[in-house]
Amino acid sequence: MFPEHKLPGTATDEAWIDVIQKMDEVYADLVKYQVEIEEKNRALEEAQQFMASVQRAMSDILLVTDRHGLIKQFNPALEQLSGRDAEQLSETCISDLFISDHICFRHMLSDPDKTMLQDCEVMLALPDSRTLELSLNCTPLFDERKRIEGLVIVGRPLGELKRAYRELNEAHEELKRTQQQLVHAEKMASLGRLVAGVAHELNNPISFVYGNMHALKSYSQRLLTFLEQAQSGLTQAELQSLAEQLRINRIMKDLDPLVDGTLEGAERVQSIVQDLRRFSTGQASGRQTFDLVHTLHTALQWTSKPMGDRLHLINNLPDQAQAYGHPGQIQQVLMNLIQNALDAMDGLEQAKLEVTVIDDNEDWIEVVVADNGAGIPEIGLDKVFEPFFTTKPVGQGTGLGLSISYGIVQEHQGELTVHNRPEGGAVFTLLLPRHEKVSVS
């Protein structure tokens, strides 16, 4: 036997102290690990409760299968739709639950390339041999080695989808009808302004012709009386007296001016009707070279008359300026721009409308329409050509006039822009091609 050796007291105490310190460290680590495990368990439990709440709240079915196609997890929606309880659904093969002529779930589980389904129509087998049409989405469930472990399937009854699509289509159709009504209202409003302008333009020459014809009718009765008396054998002295009484000499002097004035009024009416016909047929006729200045004059005459003396009109127009396009459509654009400017100046004691044609480019011609109204709010400058955008009070504008004009200009390969003047008012600039097949640089 070996002899017994005893450590000194101090060495024994130090060894015990080291052991106790190590035990304290291990215990502290155990407590720390225990706290972390409890926190993770609490977080896991919260996540599980959240997922369970989500699954209970889902109206769509959700289920997970294993690699053999057996149902392992599912939400309450599947129980409600299928008419089966949890015990009946567990370990049920999805091929027995979903009926489809073009989907084989076994092949999907064996071939990774076929595990993706999107909006696929299948039939859900219900008790009593009934079925329910579903739309399914399917994605693969992989393990940590990227092998297919099962399928995740989400679906909803097609009846709900069809009802949603039907409601969406009905809302879309209602929106289209409303839009058509607004477009029609805008057309009727434009037509009303056009009729008012044309009526005012026609009123002057027709009134002139009407007055001249009344005078000619009165003169014709005097001339007939004089001729009848002349044929009755009156003496020269009696005829001279009758001529003075009927003012035959004055009638003879007035005849040419009356006829000339009547012809001039009729020609003015004919010109207005031709302009109106050109405007109305502009939509159907082909594009052509036309006098933009004449079209602009017509647009001004038909829109600016109701302002009367309150409007100070400044025309910076050449005698002629050629443009290429639909004369009627361009006249509609010009009338919209001018009417928009007049509306912006409504209520002003002295409205000033300035219309300028810039004819210094062989490919393009420019029309500038400026007013002294309040201008367009900065926030609306980028939206002024959008459909239904308007700064007018409710009931006084549909917000389609400038949008329609912008579309017409785009179809003509032109440009329509707007900006505010520093001194106040808005400026619309219309750029149109002078020839066919001109591109904007």
XYZ file of C-alpha atoms in Angstrom:
441
model
C 0.000 0.000 0.000
C 0.979 3.538 -0.653
C 1.399 5.764 2.299
C -1.453 8.209 2.931
C -0.642 11.825 2.131
C -2.744 14.673 3.410
C -2.998 18.035 1.675
C -2.465 21.121 3.637
C -5.600 22.813 4.867
C -5.245 25.821 2.603
C -4.966 23.666 -0.562
C -8.112 21.736 0.354
C -10.075 24.919 0.879
C -8.985 26.345 -2.453
C -10.035 23.150 -4.252
C -13.455 23.234 -2.669
C -13.829 26.910 -3.555
C -13.023 26.139 -7.193
C -15.587 23.350 -7.236
C -18.237 25.602 -5.720
C -17.462 28.373 -8.238
C -17.737 25.933 -11.129
C -21.049 24.673 -9.768
C -22.293 28.260 -9.473
C -21.303 28.958 -13.091
C -22.990 25.789 -14.300
C -26.111 26.624 -12.298
C -26.160 30.180 -13.692
C -25.853 28.788 -17.220
C -28.655 26.334 -16.521
C -30.867 29.157 -15.241
C -29.993 31.243 -18.312
C -30.742 28.359 -20.651
C -33.978 27.689 -18.799
C -35.046 31.313 -19.205
C -34.167 31.246 -22.933
C -36.063 27.986 -23.402
C -39.104 29.409 -21.632
C -38.968 32.563 -23.790
C -38.661 30.500 -26.963
C -41.480 28.242 -25.849
C -43.624 31.305 -25.138
C -42.781 32.780 -28.570
C -43.486 29.425 -30.186
C -46.787 29.163 -28.375
C -47.728 32.713 -29.456
C -46.797 31.879 -33.047
C -48.861 28.703 -32.883
C -51.819 30.612 -31.456
C -51.440 33.251 -34.160
C -51.311 30.616 -36.895
C -54.301 28.862 -35.394
C -56.219 32.154 -35.308
C -55.300 32.847 -38.926
C -56.410 29.379 -39.983
C -59.711 29.736 -38.108
C -60.322 33.128 -39.704
C -59.595 31.908 -43.235
C -62.576 31.293 -45.463
C -60.304 29.543 -47.987
C -59.360 25.940 -47.333
C -55.752 25.192 -46.329
C -54.209 21.736 -45.969
C -50.796 20.083 -45.852
C -50.029 16.526 -46.967
C -47.095 14.189 -46.531
C -45.089 12.713 -49.391
C -47.734 10.005 -49.846
C -50.545 12.521 -50.316
C -52.130 11.886 -46.903
C -53.613 14.916 -45.149
C -51.623 15.872 -42.055
C -52.819 19.370 -41.252
C -55.835 21.426 -42.260
C -57.870 24.424 -41.191
C -61.510 24.566 -40.009
C -62.654 25.873 -43.404
C -61.921 22.457 -44.948
C -64.065 20.766 -42.307
C -66.950 23.148 -42.981
C -66.806 22.875 -46.779
C -66.181 19.122 -46.965
C -68.764 18.206 -44.329
C -66.197 15.995 -42.554
C -64.819 16.260 -39.031
C -61.153 16.276 -38.077
C -61.036 12.513 -37.501
C -62.456 11.803 -40.948
C -60.052 14.182 -42.688
C -56.859 13.058 -40.937
C -54.799 10.617 -43.020
C -57.281 10.946 -45.904
C -55.656 10.768 -49.321
C -56.151 13.973 -51.313
C -56.982 11.888 -54.391
C -60.080 10.714 -52.525
C -60.968 14.259 -51.470
C -60.363 16.135 -54.737
C -61.726 14.858 -58.034
C -60.113 15.978 -61.282
C -59.835 14.543 -64.776
C -56.546 16.273 -65.566
C -54.650 16.287 -62.256
C -52.860 13.288 -60.754
C -51.655 14.128 -57.261
C -49.446 11.013 -57.105
C -47.504 12.151 -60.141
C -47.207 15.596 -58.633
C -45.583 14.168 -55.512
C -43.083 12.192 -57.558
C -42.203 14.911 -60.056
C -40.988 18.278 -58.621
C -41.725 20.049 -61.922
C -45.439 19.224 -61.649
C -46.070 20.306 -58.070
C -47.087 23.880 -58.932
C -50.765 24.542 -59.587
C -52.442 27.918 -59.975
C -56.177 28.521 -60.179
C -56.825 24.922 -61.164
C -60.462 23.822 -61.116
C -61.243 20.598 -59.217
C -64.248 19.059 -57.519
C -64.385 18.587 -53.754
C -66.086 15.302 -52.853
C -68.915 15.899 -50.380
C -71.038 13.417 -48.431
C -74.032 11.921 -50.233
C -72.089 11.823 -53.525
C -72.317 15.569 -53.969
C -69.449 17.758 -55.206
C -68.348 21.364 -54.841
C -66.338 23.182 -57.511
C -63.095 24.648 -56.179
C -60.190 26.697 -57.483
C -56.915 25.265 -56.123
C -53.395 26.589 -55.768
C -50.710 24.056 -54.879
C -47.023 24.392 -53.989
C -44.482 21.742 -52.861
C -43.334 21.367 -49.264
C -39.576 20.669 -49.050
C -37.462 19.233 -46.253
C -34.031 20.499 -45.220
C -32.430 18.545 -48.084
C -34.739 20.152 -50.694
C -36.667 16.930 -51.211
C -40.452 16.969 -51.612
C -41.970 16.234 -48.251
C -45.557 16.921 -49.216
C -47.924 19.517 -50.680
C -49.426 22.772 -49.435
C -52.863 23.320 -50.972
C -55.047 26.438 -50.805
C -58.475 26.663 -52.425
C -61.771 28.457 -52.445
C -65.203 27.717 -53.888
C -65.546 28.867 -57.463
C -69.007 30.169 -56.643
C -67.450 32.923 -54.542
C -64.945 33.732 -57.278
C -67.623 33.774 -59.944
C -69.793 35.997 -57.773
C -66.839 38.329 -57.163
C -66.046 38.394 -60.884
C -69.698 39.007 -61.668
C -69.870 41.881 -59.199
C -66.621 43.254 -60.598
C -67.952 43.040 -64.148
C -71.213 44.689 -63.096
C -69.274 47.490 -61.418
C -67.124 47.847 -64.527
C -70.167 47.978 -66.792
C -71.808 50.530 -64.500
C -68.621 52.606 -64.608
C -68.602 52.395 -68.406
C -72.242 53.469 -68.551
C -71.548 56.364 -66.211
C -68.547 57.349 -68.284
C -70.629 57.207 -71.467
C -73.282 59.351 -69.801
C -70.662 61.897 -68.783
C -69.167 61.893 -72.271
C -72.677 62.360 -73.673
C -73.313 65.178 -71.198
C -70.073 66.845 -72.277
C -71.040 66.443 -75.925
C -74.470 67.921 -75.244
C -72.908 70.816 -73.350
C -70.485 71.433 -76.222
C -73.359 71.133 -78.668
C -75.350 73.646 -76.662
C -72.482 76.136 -76.749
C -72.033 75.447 -80.457
C -75.729 75.977 -81.199
C -75.739 79.208 -79.188
C -72.707 80.488 -81.092
C -74.035 79.442 -84.494
C -77.451 80.913 -83.719
C -75.822 84.210 -82.793
C -73.755 84.147 -85.975
C -76.779 83.315 -88.134
C -78.984 85.880 -86.449
C -77.158 88.923 -87.845
C -77.181 88.033 -91.582
C -80.658 86.502 -91.383
C -81.995 89.632 -89.675
C -80.317 91.713 -92.369
C -81.847 89.593 -95.151
C -85.226 89.629 -93.384
C -85.221 93.428 -93.134
C -84.140 93.862 -96.738
C -86.833 91.505 -97.970
C -89.502 93.459 -96.069
C -88.275 96.648 -97.729
C -88.230 94.972 -101.165
C -91.779 93.702 -100.617
C -92.970 97.217 -99.812
C -91.094 98.618 -102.817
C -92.536 95.928 -105.113
C -96.086 96.916 -104.152
C -95.372 100.590 -105.013
C -93.752 99.615 -108.311
C -96.720 97.422 -109.241
C -99.099 100.291 -108.446
C -97.057 102.668 -110.584
C -96.913 100.201 -113.522
C -100.652 99.532 -113.369
C -101.376 103.263 -113.409
C -98.887 103.791 -116.265
C -100.705 101.183 -118.358
C -104.079 102.838 -117.701
C -103.241 105.766 -119.996
C -102.261 108.508 -117.515
C -100.652 111.640 -118.878
C -96.947 112.381 -118.377
C -97.767 115.006 -115.775
C -99.991 112.588 -113.842
C -97.301 109.868 -113.965
C -94.729 112.340 -112.704
C -96.994 113.287 -109.826
C -97.685 109.620 -109.008
C -93.945 108.821 -109.125
C -93.250 111.577 -106.608
C -96.081 110.374 -104.403
C -94.804 106.751 -104.435
C -91.146 107.860 -104.199
C -90.186 105.811 -107.246
C -86.845 107.568 -107.648
C -85.811 106.606 -104.083
C -86.911 103.045 -104.699
C -84.759 102.839 -107.821
C -81.736 104.118 -105.873
C -82.310 101.594 -103.027
C -82.849 98.530 -105.183
C -79.196 97.738 -105.924
C -77.971 98.195 -102.307
C -80.908 96.123 -101.010
C -80.230 93.291 -103.450
C -76.474 93.429 -102.818
C -77.026 93.417 -99.053
C -79.426 90.509 -99.289
C -76.950 88.521 -101.388
C -74.183 89.329 -98.920
C -76.302 88.139 -96.000
C -77.234 84.956 -97.853
C -73.574 84.317 -98.669
C -72.694 84.816 -94.986
C -75.360 82.269 -94.001
C -74.002 79.896 -96.639
C -70.473 80.330 -95.251
C -71.637 79.607 -91.691
C -73.525 76.508 -92.841
C -70.437 75.323 -94.735
C -68.303 75.810 -91.615
C -70.875 73.936 -89.558
C -70.987 71.118 -92.116
C -67.194 70.970 -92.139
C -67.208 70.745 -88.354
C -69.870 68.034 -88.228
C -68.275 65.890 -90.952
C -64.733 66.334 -89.700
C -64.919 63.113 -87.662
C -65.622 60.959 -90.718
C -63.636 62.736 -93.422
C -59.979 62.044 -94.061
C -57.152 64.311 -93.017
C -56.270 67.148 -95.314
C -54.432 70.424 -95.532
C -56.683 73.278 -94.349
C -56.518 76.926 -93.343
C -56.046 76.965 -89.583
C -56.660 80.730 -89.358
C -60.112 80.385 -90.938
C -60.921 77.505 -88.560
C -59.733 79.605 -85.607
C -61.839 82.584 -86.696
C -64.897 80.338 -86.867
C -64.200 78.894 -83.408
C -63.831 82.410 -81.987
C -67.064 83.615 -83.595
C -69.035 80.652 -82.314
C -67.780 80.823 -78.721
C -66.882 84.408 -77.809
C -70.088 86.244 -78.820
C -71.980 85.615 -75.540
C -69.287 87.574 -73.626
C -70.239 90.733 -75.529
C -68.428 93.947 -74.562
C -66.935 92.352 -71.440
C -64.409 90.502 -73.621
C -61.313 92.223 -74.931
C -60.172 89.976 -77.762
C -56.600 90.266 -79.043
C -55.973 88.486 -82.346
C -52.398 87.956 -83.444
C -53.280 86.034 -86.579
C -51.800 85.979 -90.058
C -54.028 86.051 -93.111
C -53.560 82.323 -93.670
C -51.717 79.421 -92.063
C -51.830 75.874 -93.328
C -52.162 72.845 -91.031
C -52.706 69.141 -91.701
C -55.447 67.085 -90.057
C -59.214 66.856 -89.575
C -60.561 70.431 -89.800
C -63.674 69.553 -87.778
C -61.713 67.846 -85.004
C -59.195 70.688 -84.762
C -62.063 73.178 -84.624
C -63.503 71.179 -81.721
C -60.137 71.420 -79.929
C -59.928 75.190 -80.539
C -63.492 75.713 -79.338
C -62.744 73.722 -76.167
C -59.601 75.770 -75.479
C -61.368 79.086 -76.097
C -64.436 78.072 -74.080
C -62.204 76.903 -71.235
C -60.485 80.306 -71.233
C -63.841 82.133 -71.292
C -65.108 80.014 -68.369
C -61.936 80.851 -66.413
C -62.671 84.583 -66.891
C -66.367 84.353 -66.041
C -67.247 87.063 -63.557
C -64.408 89.423 -64.518
C -65.437 92.956 -65.456
C -62.805 93.080 -68.198
C -61.869 89.684 -69.572
C -58.903 89.565 -71.932
C -58.441 86.704 -74.376
C -55.308 86.648 -76.499
C -55.065 84.236 -79.432
C -51.792 83.960 -81.331
C -50.714 81.875 -84.307
C -46.951 81.383 -84.645
C -46.139 80.493 -88.234
C -42.319 80.424 -88.362
C -41.625 76.719 -88.861
C -41.917 74.803 -92.110
C -43.072 71.612 -90.336
C -45.145 72.878 -87.404
C -47.684 75.567 -86.643
C -48.388 76.809 -83.137
C -51.544 78.265 -81.589
C -51.392 80.012 -78.202
C -54.584 80.756 -76.217
C -54.017 82.932 -73.132
C -56.499 84.388 -70.637
C -56.312 86.684 -67.612
C -58.293 84.432 -65.269
C -57.144 82.938 -61.994
C -54.956 80.330 -63.670
C -54.741 76.649 -62.784
C -53.676 75.550 -59.277
C -50.120 74.216 -59.341
C -51.283 70.887 -57.953
C -53.625 70.508 -60.929
C -51.257 71.417 -63.772
C -50.129 67.797 -64.199
C -53.720 66.533 -64.100
C -55.523 69.074 -66.280
C -55.686 66.702 -69.274
C -56.796 63.688 -67.234
C -60.407 62.504 -67.693
C -62.918 63.967 -65.213
C -60.438 66.478 -63.750
C -61.999 69.914 -63.436
C -61.529 73.031 -61.328
C -65.088 74.185 -61.981
C -67.808 73.943 -59.311
C -69.879 70.778 -59.123
C -72.456 70.664 -61.893
C -70.635 73.135 -64.138
C -68.182 70.799 -65.825
C -67.550 67.125 -66.504
C -63.774 67.390 -66.815
C -63.813 65.747 -70.244
C -63.404 68.684 -72.654
C -59.641 69.068 -72.280
C -59.157 65.300 -72.051
C -60.982 64.792 -75.359
C -59.000 67.650 -76.907
C -55.730 66.135 -75.696
C -56.656 62.802 -77.262
C -57.504 64.447 -80.593
C -54.181 66.302 -80.644
C -52.284 63.111 -79.818
C -54.013 61.362 -82.735
C -52.777 64.196 -84.972
C -49.187 63.619 -83.750
C -49.310 67.067 -82.186
C -48.780 68.467 -78.704
C -51.049 70.255 -76.220
C -49.457 71.856 -73.150
C -50.450 74.336 -70.458
C -48.714 76.652 -68.011
C -49.601 79.643 -65.842
C -48.485 83.175 -66.628
C -46.622 85.109 -63.902
C -49.088 87.998 -64.240
C -52.022 85.608 -63.895
C -54.051 83.420 -66.179
C -53.437 80.189 -68.050
C -51.738 79.664 -71.398
C -52.585 76.685 -73.612
C -50.207 75.921 -76.465
C -51.320 73.769 -79.383
C -48.720 72.395 -81.794
C -49.950 70.870 -85.060
C -48.167 69.423 -88.097
C -48.248 71.337 -91.360
C -47.736 68.232 -93.457
C -48.386 64.522 -93.318
C -45.877 62.266 -91.501
C -44.158 64.896 -89.364
C -42.558 63.701 -86.130
C -42.112 65.775 -82.985
C -38.439 66.502 -82.408
